[in-house]
């Protein structure tokens, strides 16, 4: 299946179960959206939504935030990751917006990245959500799910490369929707530690699931008393495995005698082979 076909298949399936793909951050205007997105770096949206009501009540507008110091903001966001830096970024951004943009949030990514605490990812989210500017931000969920589904090539090993490849694959008017579909799918189904492939609507077009399905079936009847591992190539048990890196760059357990990766856990009969994953 080509990447284009995979993308059609995956996004069609995801649209069925995620009819309203949009940010889960809560906000009332562009400034509050910017604040919420800055706070959400390395933090969950749920946690951000817990602190923003009292933050916005105390400092409802960009002008209110521009009048105070980071020390005034800190107590209200201290349950969020990196509260020190984020307090400085919020106050710094408010001052720059008041001084240079009459308190309005600018619409372009190039202008947004001038604000303290606003990197390319944050800028793209704000531009896309607030102003419908075609943008495709790659966070940890988007990176992982795009790779697992096979929407990008194996060379897409950085967020920038994933962004470029997805942008070439989809028309600009679909970038924002695709971003939210991949985030929500990654947050609730294709999670980092335990993707729920068994119930996933996109499993028919997923490269990761195909690789899982190709793994050897468990071997019944192995004898753990003879050794922790069983090499099905040389047909012997052993306790101290070797490790090799396979051609996809995945660290695998191998037989110390023959180097085979055709190894099973004696206790459960399961293969020790690992499928390439994309957790970052
Ligand atoms: S099949 Fe599994 S790995 Fe693939 S997208 Fe679904 S949950 Fe993720």
PDB file of C-alpha atoms and ligand atoms in Angstrom:
ATOM      1  CA  UNK A   1       0.000   0.000   0.000  1.00  0.00           C
ATOM      2  CA  UNK A   2       1.456   3.403  -0.936  1.00  0.00           C
ATOM      3  CA  UNK A   3       1.861   6.081   1.715  1.00  0.00           C
ATOM      4  CA  UNK A   4      -0.812   8.150   0.013  1.00  0.00           C
ATOM      5  CA  UNK A   5      -3.252   5.231   0.087  1.00  0.00           C
ATOM      6  CA  UNK A   6      -2.331   4.515   3.718  1.00  0.00           C
ATOM      7  CA  UNK A   7      -3.029   8.136   4.612  1.00  0.00           C
ATOM      8  CA  UNK A   8      -6.441   8.060   2.922  1.00  0.00           C
ATOM      9  CA  UNK A   9      -7.292   4.787   4.639  1.00  0.00           C
ATOM     10  CA  UNK A  10      -6.089   5.927   8.084  1.00  0.00           C
ATOM     11  CA  UNK A  11      -7.641   9.395   8.052  1.00  0.00           C
ATOM     12  CA  UNK A  12     -10.959   8.095   6.683  1.00  0.00           C
ATOM     13  CA  UNK A  13     -11.053   5.568   9.538  1.00  0.00           C
ATOM     14  CA  UNK A  14     -10.057   8.113  12.188  1.00  0.00           C
ATOM     15  CA  UNK A  15     -12.673  10.628  10.990  1.00  0.00           C
ATOM     16  CA  UNK A  16     -15.348   7.999  11.658  1.00  0.00           C
ATOM     17  CA  UNK A  17     -14.485   7.783  15.356  1.00  0.00           C
ATOM     18  CA  UNK A  18     -13.226  11.346  15.880  1.00  0.00           C
ATOM     19  CA  UNK A  19     -15.938  13.448  14.239  1.00  0.00           C
ATOM     20  CA  UNK A  20     -14.756  16.761  15.756  1.00  0.00           C
ATOM     21  CA  UNK A  21     -10.959  16.744  15.687  1.00  0.00           C
ATOM     22  CA  UNK A  22      -9.954  19.861  17.589  1.00  0.00           C
ATOM     23  CA  UNK A  23      -7.804  20.986  20.484  1.00  0.00           C
ATOM     24  CA  UNK A  24      -8.832  19.899  23.965  1.00  0.00           C
ATOM     25  CA  UNK A  25      -7.367  23.059  25.489  1.00  0.00           C
ATOM     26  CA  UNK A  26      -9.992  25.407  26.918  1.00  0.00           C
ATOM     27  CA  UNK A  27      -9.814  29.099  25.995  1.00  0.00           C
ATOM     28  CA  UNK A  28     -11.993  32.098  25.178  1.00  0.00           C
ATOM     29  CA  UNK A  29      -9.866  34.150  22.795  1.00  0.00           C
ATOM     30  CA  UNK A  30      -6.593  34.128  20.849  1.00  0.00           C
ATOM     31  CA  UNK A  31      -4.530  35.347  23.802  1.00  0.00           C
ATOM     32  CA  UNK A  32      -5.897  32.635  26.095  1.00  0.00           C
ATOM     33  CA  UNK A  33      -5.234  30.036  23.397  1.00  0.00           C
ATOM     34  CA  UNK A  34      -1.634  31.219  23.134  1.00  0.00           C
ATOM     35  CA  UNK A  35      -1.257  30.998  26.921  1.00  0.00           C
ATOM     36  CA  UNK A  36      -2.738  27.502  27.018  1.00  0.00           C
ATOM     37  CA  UNK A  37      -0.515  26.251  24.186  1.00  0.00           C
ATOM     38  CA  UNK A  38       2.622  27.702  25.828  1.00  0.00           C
ATOM     39  CA  UNK A  39       1.648  25.993  29.087  1.00  0.00           C
ATOM     40  CA  UNK A  40       0.981  22.684  27.344  1.00  0.00           C
ATOM     41  CA  UNK A  41       4.624  22.151  26.315  1.00  0.00           C
ATOM     42  CA  UNK A  42       5.776  18.967  28.094  1.00  0.00           C
ATOM     43  CA  UNK A  43       2.463  18.875  29.960  1.00  0.00           C
ATOM     44  CA  UNK A  44      -0.946  17.328  29.384  1.00  0.00           C
ATOM     45  CA  UNK A  45      -3.903  19.362  28.131  1.00  0.00           C
ATOM     46  CA  UNK A  46      -5.934  18.066  31.080  1.00  0.00           C
ATOM     47  CA  UNK A  47      -3.451  19.536  33.543  1.00  0.00           C
ATOM     48  CA  UNK A  48      -3.376  22.846  31.659  1.00  0.00           C
ATOM     49  CA  UNK A  49      -7.174  22.997  31.742  1.00  0.00           C
ATOM     50  CA  UNK A  50      -7.029  22.616  35.519  1.00  0.00           C
ATOM     51  CA  UNK A  51      -4.907  25.726  36.019  1.00  0.00           C
ATOM     52  CA  UNK A  52      -6.062  28.116  33.292  1.00  0.00           C
ATOM     53  CA  UNK A  53      -9.467  29.006  34.835  1.00  0.00           C
ATOM     54  CA  UNK A  54      -7.863  30.633  37.885  1.00  0.00           C
ATOM     55  CA  UNK A  55      -5.047  32.100  35.772  1.00  0.00           C
ATOM     56  CA  UNK A  56      -7.510  33.695  33.342  1.00  0.00           C
ATOM     57  CA  UNK A  57      -9.693  34.903  36.202  1.00  0.00           C
ATOM     58  CA  UNK A  58      -6.746  36.720  37.759  1.00  0.00           C
ATOM     59  CA  UNK A  59      -5.268  37.974  34.442  1.00  0.00           C
ATOM     60  CA  UNK A  60      -8.098  37.898  31.887  1.00  0.00           C
ATOM     61  CA  UNK A  61      -6.374  39.866  29.119  1.00  0.00           C
ATOM     62  CA  UNK A  62      -2.941  40.270  27.610  1.00  0.00           C
ATOM     63  CA  UNK A  63      -2.846  43.804  29.083  1.00  0.00           C
ATOM     64  CA  UNK A  64      -3.428  42.410  32.578  1.00  0.00           C
ATOM     65  CA  UNK A  65      -0.583  39.915  32.117  1.00  0.00           C
ATOM     66  CA  UNK A  66       1.754  42.605  30.770  1.00  0.00           C
ATOM     67  CA  UNK A  67       1.415  44.633  33.982  1.00  0.00           C
ATOM     68  CA  UNK A  68       2.671  41.937  36.350  1.00  0.00           C
ATOM     69  CA  UNK A  69       5.928  40.113  37.006  1.00  0.00           C
ATOM     70  CA  UNK A  70       6.649  36.391  36.511  1.00  0.00           C
ATOM     71  CA  UNK A  71       6.613  36.013  40.305  1.00  0.00           C
ATOM     72  CA  UNK A  72       2.929  36.991  40.272  1.00  0.00           C
ATOM     73  CA  UNK A  73       2.140  34.323  37.680  1.00  0.00           C
ATOM     74  CA  UNK A  74       4.243  31.522  39.128  1.00  0.00           C
ATOM     75  CA  UNK A  75       1.931  30.500  42.038  1.00  0.00           C
ATOM     76  CA  UNK A  76      -0.969  30.060  39.637  1.00  0.00           C
ATOM     77  CA  UNK A  77       0.880  27.677  37.310  1.00  0.00           C
ATOM     78  CA  UNK A  78       3.221  25.898  39.673  1.00  0.00           C
ATOM     79  CA  UNK A  79       1.522  22.536  39.207  1.00  0.00           C
ATOM     80  CA  UNK A  80       2.526  22.670  35.524  1.00  0.00           C
ATOM     81  CA  UNK A  81       5.900  21.518  34.220  1.00  0.00           C
ATOM     82  CA  UNK A  82       8.638  24.195  34.108  1.00  0.00           C
ATOM     83  CA  UNK A  83       6.583  26.866  35.953  1.00  0.00           C
ATOM     84  CA  UNK A  84       9.565  29.201  36.348  1.00  0.00           C
ATOM     85  CA  UNK A  85      10.327  29.454  32.656  1.00  0.00           C
ATOM     86  CA  UNK A  86       6.690  29.446  31.640  1.00  0.00           C
ATOM     87  CA  UNK A  87       5.894  32.352  34.009  1.00  0.00           C
ATOM     88  CA  UNK A  88       8.665  34.354  32.350  1.00  0.00           C
ATOM     89  CA  UNK A  89       7.472  33.360  28.882  1.00  0.00           C
ATOM     90  CA  UNK A  90       3.875  34.377  29.549  1.00  0.00           C
ATOM     91  CA  UNK A  91       4.796  37.786  30.928  1.00  0.00           C
ATOM     92  CA  UNK A  92       7.446  38.299  28.227  1.00  0.00           C
ATOM     93  CA  UNK A  93       4.979  37.367  25.469  1.00  0.00           C
ATOM     94  CA  UNK A  94       2.321  39.673  26.918  1.00  0.00           C
ATOM     95  CA  UNK A  95       4.776  42.586  26.960  1.00  0.00           C
ATOM     96  CA  UNK A  96       5.907  41.994  23.392  1.00  0.00           C
ATOM     97  CA  UNK A  97       2.313  41.724  22.155  1.00  0.00           C
ATOM     98  CA  UNK A  98       1.310  44.944  23.932  1.00  0.00           C
ATOM     99  CA  UNK A  99       4.422  46.826  22.778  1.00  0.00           C
ATOM    100  CA  UNK A 100       4.493  45.699  19.156  1.00  0.00           C
ATOM    101  CA  UNK A 101       1.095  44.267  18.222  1.00  0.00           C
ATOM    102  CA  UNK A 102      -1.351  46.430  20.182  1.00  0.00           C
ATOM    103  CA  UNK A 103      -2.162  43.419  22.305  1.00  0.00           C
ATOM    104  CA  UNK A 104      -3.276  41.280  19.352  1.00  0.00           C
ATOM    105  CA  UNK A 105      -1.873  37.805  18.699  1.00  0.00           C
ATOM    106  CA  UNK A 106      -0.175  37.815  15.268  1.00  0.00           C
ATOM    107  CA  UNK A 107      -1.351  35.359  12.641  1.00  0.00           C
ATOM    108  CA  UNK A 108       1.841  34.104  11.034  1.00  0.00           C
ATOM    109  CA  UNK A 109       4.223  31.444  12.283  1.00  0.00           C
ATOM    110  CA  UNK A 110       7.193  33.758  11.614  1.00  0.00           C
ATOM    111  CA  UNK A 111       5.744  36.453  13.887  1.00  0.00           C
ATOM    112  CA  UNK A 112       4.575  34.006  16.543  1.00  0.00           C
ATOM    113  CA  UNK A 113       8.013  32.423  16.981  1.00  0.00           C
ATOM    114  CA  UNK A 114       9.336  35.846  18.048  1.00  0.00           C
ATOM    115  CA  UNK A 115       7.380  35.499  21.292  1.00  0.00           C
ATOM    116  CA  UNK A 116       9.212  34.080  24.327  1.00  0.00           C
ATOM    117  CA  UNK A 117       8.385  30.412  24.862  1.00  0.00           C
ATOM    118  CA  UNK A 118       6.924  30.018  21.382  1.00  0.00           C
ATOM    119  CA  UNK A 119       8.785  27.525  19.223  1.00  0.00           C
ATOM    120  CA  UNK A 120       7.785  26.338  15.802  1.00  0.00           C
ATOM    121  CA  UNK A 121       5.376  23.712  17.149  1.00  0.00           C
ATOM    122  CA  UNK A 122       3.535  26.149  19.437  1.00  0.00           C
ATOM    123  CA  UNK A 123       3.387  28.756  16.676  1.00  0.00           C
ATOM    124  CA  UNK A 124       1.910  26.287  14.210  1.00  0.00           C
ATOM    125  CA  UNK A 125      -0.759  25.143  16.666  1.00  0.00           C
ATOM    126  CA  UNK A 126      -1.801  28.733  17.421  1.00  0.00           C
ATOM    127  CA  UNK A 127      -1.757  29.795  13.753  1.00  0.00           C
ATOM    128  CA  UNK A 128      -3.773  26.767  12.735  1.00  0.00           C
ATOM    129  CA  UNK A 129      -6.331  26.738  15.575  1.00  0.00           C
ATOM    130  CA  UNK A 130      -6.820  30.511  15.951  1.00  0.00           C
ATOM    131  CA  UNK A 131      -6.525  31.686  12.364  1.00  0.00           C
ATOM    132  CA  UNK A 132      -7.038  28.590  10.236  1.00  0.00           C
ATOM    133  CA  UNK A 133      -3.592  29.101   8.732  1.00  0.00           C
ATOM    134  CA  UNK A 134      -2.475  25.842   7.067  1.00  0.00           C
ATOM    135  CA  UNK A 135       0.030  24.377   9.515  1.00  0.00           C
ATOM    136  CA  UNK A 136       1.026  20.930  10.685  1.00  0.00           C
ATOM    137  CA  UNK A 137       2.614  20.823  14.128  1.00  0.00           C
ATOM    138  CA  UNK A 138       4.422  17.639  15.142  1.00  0.00           C
ATOM    139  CA  UNK A 139       4.355  16.770  18.824  1.00  0.00           C
ATOM    140  CA  UNK A 140       5.236  13.479  20.458  1.00  0.00           C
ATOM    141  CA  UNK A 141       1.839  11.916  19.591  1.00  0.00           C
ATOM    142  CA  UNK A 142       1.894  13.029  15.965  1.00  0.00           C
ATOM    143  CA  UNK A 143       5.479  11.826  15.533  1.00  0.00           C
ATOM    144  CA  UNK A 144       4.741   8.401  16.994  1.00  0.00           C
ATOM    145  CA  UNK A 145       1.413   7.760  15.255  1.00  0.00           C
ATOM    146  CA  UNK A 146       2.552   9.026  11.841  1.00  0.00           C
ATOM    147  CA  UNK A 147       5.521   6.666  12.027  1.00  0.00           C
ATOM    148  CA  UNK A 148       3.571   3.697  13.315  1.00  0.00           C
ATOM    149  CA  UNK A 149       0.908   4.066  10.651  1.00  0.00           C
ATOM    150  CA  UNK A 150       3.608   4.349   7.978  1.00  0.00           C
ATOM    151  CA  UNK A 151       2.469   7.779   6.768  1.00  0.00           C
ATOM    152  CA  UNK A 152       6.137   8.776   6.615  1.00  0.00           C
ATOM    153  CA  UNK A 153       9.253   6.938   5.456  1.00  0.00           C
ATOM    154  CA  UNK A 154      11.806   5.414   7.813  1.00  0.00           C
ATOM    155  CA  UNK A 155      14.012   8.427   7.131  1.00  0.00           C
ATOM    156  CA  UNK A 156      11.533  10.666   8.976  1.00  0.00           C
ATOM    157  CA  UNK A 157      13.353  10.362  12.280  1.00  0.00           C
ATOM    158  CA  UNK A 158      12.860  13.966  13.433  1.00  0.00           C
ATOM    159  CA  UNK A 159       9.717  16.102  13.897  1.00  0.00           C
ATOM    160  CA  UNK A 160      10.845  18.411  11.078  1.00  0.00           C
ATOM    161  CA  UNK A 161      11.115  15.516   8.636  1.00  0.00           C
ATOM    162  CA  UNK A 162       7.690  14.181   9.670  1.00  0.00           C
ATOM    163  CA  UNK A 163       6.226  17.649   9.136  1.00  0.00           C
ATOM    164  CA  UNK A 164       7.751  17.978   5.666  1.00  0.00           C
ATOM    165  CA  UNK A 165       6.639  14.512   4.534  1.00  0.00           C
ATOM    166  CA  UNK A 166       3.058  14.867   5.811  1.00  0.00           C
ATOM    167  CA  UNK A 167       2.773  18.294   4.201  1.00  0.00           C
ATOM    168  CA  UNK A 168       3.797  16.774   0.867  1.00  0.00           C
ATOM    169  CA  UNK A 169       1.280  13.973   1.333  1.00  0.00           C
ATOM    170  CA  UNK A 170      -1.825  16.030   2.159  1.00  0.00           C
ATOM    171  CA  UNK A 171      -3.348  19.208   0.719  1.00  0.00           C
ATOM    172  CA  UNK A 172      -2.824  22.267   2.988  1.00  0.00           C
ATOM    173  CA  UNK A 173      -6.506  22.488   3.864  1.00  0.00           C
ATOM    174  CA  UNK A 174      -6.243  19.064   5.541  1.00  0.00           C
ATOM    175  CA  UNK A 175      -3.116  19.733   7.638  1.00  0.00           C
ATOM    176  CA  UNK A 176      -4.926  21.107  10.687  1.00  0.00           C
ATOM    177  CA  UNK A 177      -7.476  18.317  10.791  1.00  0.00           C
ATOM    178  CA  UNK A 178      -4.764  15.672  10.303  1.00  0.00           C
ATOM    179  CA  UNK A 179      -2.753  17.148  13.174  1.00  0.00           C
ATOM    180  CA  UNK A 180      -5.695  16.859  15.584  1.00  0.00           C
ATOM    181  CA  UNK A 181      -6.713  13.388  14.364  1.00  0.00           C
ATOM    182  CA  UNK A 182      -3.208  12.044  15.003  1.00  0.00           C
ATOM    183  CA  UNK A 183      -2.926  13.746  18.411  1.00  0.00           C
ATOM    184  CA  UNK A 184      -6.285  12.458  19.650  1.00  0.00           C
ATOM    185  CA  UNK A 185      -5.643   8.983  18.278  1.00  0.00           C
ATOM    186  CA  UNK A 186      -2.225   8.961  19.963  1.00  0.00           C
ATOM    187  CA  UNK A 187      -3.619  10.250  23.232  1.00  0.00           C
ATOM    188  CA  UNK A 188      -6.445   7.728  23.606  1.00  0.00           C
ATOM    189  CA  UNK A 189      -5.750   4.668  21.418  1.00  0.00           C
ATOM    190  CA  UNK A 190      -2.267   4.546  19.899  1.00  0.00           C
ATOM    191  CA  UNK A 191      -0.635   5.369  23.218  1.00  0.00           C
ATOM    192  CA  UNK A 192       3.122   5.299  23.678  1.00  0.00           C
ATOM    193  CA  UNK A 193       3.323   2.309  25.988  1.00  0.00           C
ATOM    194  CA  UNK A 194       0.422   0.120  24.972  1.00  0.00           C
ATOM    195  CA  UNK A 195      -1.240   0.884  21.642  1.00  0.00           C
ATOM    196  CA  UNK A 196      -4.672  -0.706  21.460  1.00  0.00           C
ATOM    197  CA  UNK A 197      -4.183  -2.287  18.051  1.00  0.00           C
ATOM    198  CA  UNK A 198      -6.944  -4.819  18.739  1.00  0.00           C
ATOM    199  CA  UNK A 199      -9.632  -2.137  18.709  1.00  0.00           C
ATOM    200  CA  UNK A 200      -7.943   0.402  16.448  1.00  0.00           C
ATOM    201  CA  UNK A 201     -10.023   1.528  13.458  1.00  0.00           C
ATOM    202  CA  UNK A 202      -6.851   2.248  11.474  1.00  0.00           C
ATOM    203  CA  UNK A 203      -5.282  -1.176  11.994  1.00  0.00           C
ATOM    204  CA  UNK A 204      -5.991  -2.298   8.410  1.00  0.00           C
ATOM    205  CA  UNK A 205      -3.607   0.333   7.091  1.00  0.00           C
ATOM    206  CA  UNK A 206      -0.980   0.374   9.845  1.00  0.00           C
ATOM    207  CA  UNK A 207       2.639  -0.618   9.192  1.00  0.00           C
ATOM    208  CA  UNK A 208       3.312  -1.237  12.892  1.00  0.00           C
ATOM    209  CA  UNK A 209       0.331  -3.602  13.155  1.00  0.00           C
ATOM    210  CA  UNK A 210       1.492  -5.443  10.020  1.00  0.00           C
ATOM    211  CA  UNK A 211       4.897  -5.922  11.661  1.00  0.00           C
ATOM    212  CA  UNK A 212       3.256  -7.180  14.874  1.00  0.00           C
ATOM    213  CA  UNK A 213       1.216  -9.674  12.850  1.00  0.00           C
ATOM    214  CA  UNK A 214       4.400 -11.008  11.203  1.00  0.00           C
ATOM    215  CA  UNK A 215       6.019 -11.859  14.556  1.00  0.00           C
ATOM    216  CA  UNK A 216       6.362 -15.612  15.201  1.00  0.00           C
ATOM    217  CA  UNK A 217       3.504 -17.214  17.135  1.00  0.00           C
ATOM    218  CA  UNK A 218       4.289 -18.291  20.724  1.00  0.00           C
ATOM    219  CA  UNK A 219       6.021 -21.685  21.032  1.00  0.00           C
ATOM    220  CA  UNK A 220       4.118 -24.064  23.317  1.00  0.00           C
ATOM    221  CA  UNK A 221       5.772 -26.601  25.633  1.00  0.00           C
ATOM    222  CA  UNK A 222       9.067 -24.871  26.405  1.00  0.00           C
ATOM    223  CA  UNK A 223      10.846 -25.822  29.655  1.00  0.00           C
ATOM    224  CA  UNK A 224      11.881 -22.819  31.805  1.00  0.00           C
ATOM    225  CA  UNK A 225      13.882 -25.123  34.098  1.00  0.00           C
ATOM    226  CA  UNK A 226      16.347 -25.674  31.222  1.00  0.00           C
ATOM    227  CA  UNK A 227      17.055 -22.005  30.619  1.00  0.00           C
ATOM    228  CA  UNK A 228      15.483 -18.590  30.366  1.00  0.00           C
ATOM    229  CA  UNK A 229      15.572 -18.475  26.552  1.00  0.00           C
ATOM    230  CA  UNK A 230      15.136 -20.974  23.743  1.00  0.00           C
ATOM    231  CA  UNK A 231      16.843 -20.631  20.360  1.00  0.00           C
ATOM    232  CA  UNK A 232      14.522 -22.144  17.757  1.00  0.00           C
ATOM    233  CA  UNK A 233      17.311 -22.176  15.158  1.00  0.00           C
ATOM    234  CA  UNK A 234      19.881 -24.266  17.115  1.00  0.00           C
ATOM    235  CA  UNK A 235      17.153 -25.787  19.315  1.00  0.00           C
ATOM    236  CA  UNK A 236      18.774 -25.245  22.696  1.00  0.00           C
ATOM    237  CA  UNK A 237      18.157 -23.331  25.915  1.00  0.00           C
ATOM    238  CA  UNK A 238      20.368 -20.592  27.382  1.00  0.00           C
ATOM    239  CA  UNK A 239      20.350 -17.947  30.111  1.00  0.00           C
ATOM    240  CA  UNK A 240      22.765 -15.264  28.918  1.00  0.00           C
ATOM    241  CA  UNK A 241      21.635 -13.805  25.614  1.00  0.00           C
ATOM    242  CA  UNK A 242      23.606 -11.685  23.161  1.00  0.00           C
ATOM    243  CA  UNK A 243      22.171  -8.505  21.707  1.00  0.00           C
ATOM    244  CA  UNK A 244      22.211  -7.401  18.101  1.00  0.00           C
ATOM    245  CA  UNK A 245      20.789  -4.466  16.221  1.00  0.00           C
ATOM    246  CA  UNK A 246      18.575  -5.586  13.362  1.00  0.00           C
ATOM    247  CA  UNK A 247      18.439  -3.949   9.920  1.00  0.00           C
ATOM    248  CA  UNK A 248      15.732  -1.553  11.094  1.00  0.00           C
ATOM    249  CA  UNK A 249      17.886  -0.359  13.976  1.00  0.00           C
ATOM    250  CA  UNK A 250      15.998  -2.234  16.707  1.00  0.00           C
ATOM    251  CA  UNK A 251      17.936  -3.773  19.598  1.00  0.00           C
ATOM    252  CA  UNK A 252      17.110  -7.525  19.611  1.00  0.00           C
ATOM    253  CA  UNK A 253      17.963 -10.490  21.802  1.00  0.00           C
ATOM    254  CA  UNK A 254      20.009 -13.121  19.957  1.00  0.00           C
ATOM    255  CA  UNK A 255      21.398 -16.610  20.534  1.00  0.00           C
ATOM    256  CA  UNK A 256      24.931 -16.585  21.983  1.00  0.00           C
ATOM    257  CA  UNK A 257      25.861 -19.658  19.914  1.00  0.00           C
ATOM    258  CA  UNK A 258      24.531 -18.930  16.443  1.00  0.00           C
ATOM    259  CA  UNK A 259      23.502 -15.258  16.588  1.00  0.00           C
ATOM    260  CA  UNK A 260      19.943 -16.092  15.520  1.00  0.00           C
ATOM    261  CA  UNK A 261      17.155 -13.728  16.587  1.00  0.00           C
ATOM    262  CA  UNK A 262      14.714 -16.635  16.432  1.00  0.00           C
ATOM    263  CA  UNK A 263      14.588 -16.676  20.243  1.00  0.00           C
ATOM    264  CA  UNK A 264      11.655 -17.318  22.606  1.00  0.00           C
ATOM    265  CA  UNK A 265      11.058 -16.786  26.318  1.00  0.00           C
ATOM    266  CA  UNK A 266      10.938 -20.222  27.922  1.00  0.00           C
ATOM    267  CA  UNK A 267       8.432 -19.140  30.534  1.00  0.00           C
ATOM    268  CA  UNK A 268       5.735 -17.773  28.214  1.00  0.00           C
ATOM    269  CA  UNK A 269       6.772 -19.183  24.840  1.00  0.00           C
ATOM    270  CA  UNK A 270       6.636 -15.670  23.364  1.00  0.00           C
ATOM    271  CA  UNK A 271       9.110 -14.399  20.844  1.00  0.00           C
ATOM    272  CA  UNK A 272      11.696 -11.932  22.123  1.00  0.00           C
ATOM    273  CA  UNK A 273      11.599 -10.055  18.818  1.00  0.00           C
ATOM    274  CA  UNK A 274      10.714  -6.393  19.096  1.00  0.00           C
ATOM    275  CA  UNK A 275       8.965  -4.383  16.419  1.00  0.00           C
ATOM    276  CA  UNK A 276      10.387  -0.956  15.659  1.00  0.00           C
ATOM    277  CA  UNK A 277       8.509   1.559  17.761  1.00  0.00           C
ATOM    278  CA  UNK A 278       8.530   5.335  17.685  1.00  0.00           C
ATOM    279  CA  UNK A 279       8.278   6.534  21.264  1.00  0.00           C
ATOM    280  CA  UNK A 280      10.083   9.779  21.904  1.00  0.00           C
TER     281      UNK A 280
HETATM  282  S1  LIG B   1      -2.994  -0.385  14.758  1.00  0.00           S
HETATM  283 FE1  LIG B   1      -1.943  -0.028  16.701  1.00  0.00          FE
HETATM  284  S2  LIG B   1      -0.033   0.978  16.165  1.00  0.00           S
HETATM  285 FE2  LIG B   1      -1.380   1.125  14.382  1.00  0.00          FE
HETATM  286  S3  LIG B   1      -2.370   3.124  14.615  1.00  0.00           S
HETATM  287 FE3  LIG B   1      -3.708   1.581  15.540  1.00  0.00          FE
HETATM  288  S4  LIG B   1      -3.170   1.546  17.717  1.00  0.00           S
HETATM  289 FE4  LIG B   1      -1.500   2.579  16.598  1.00  0.00          FE
END
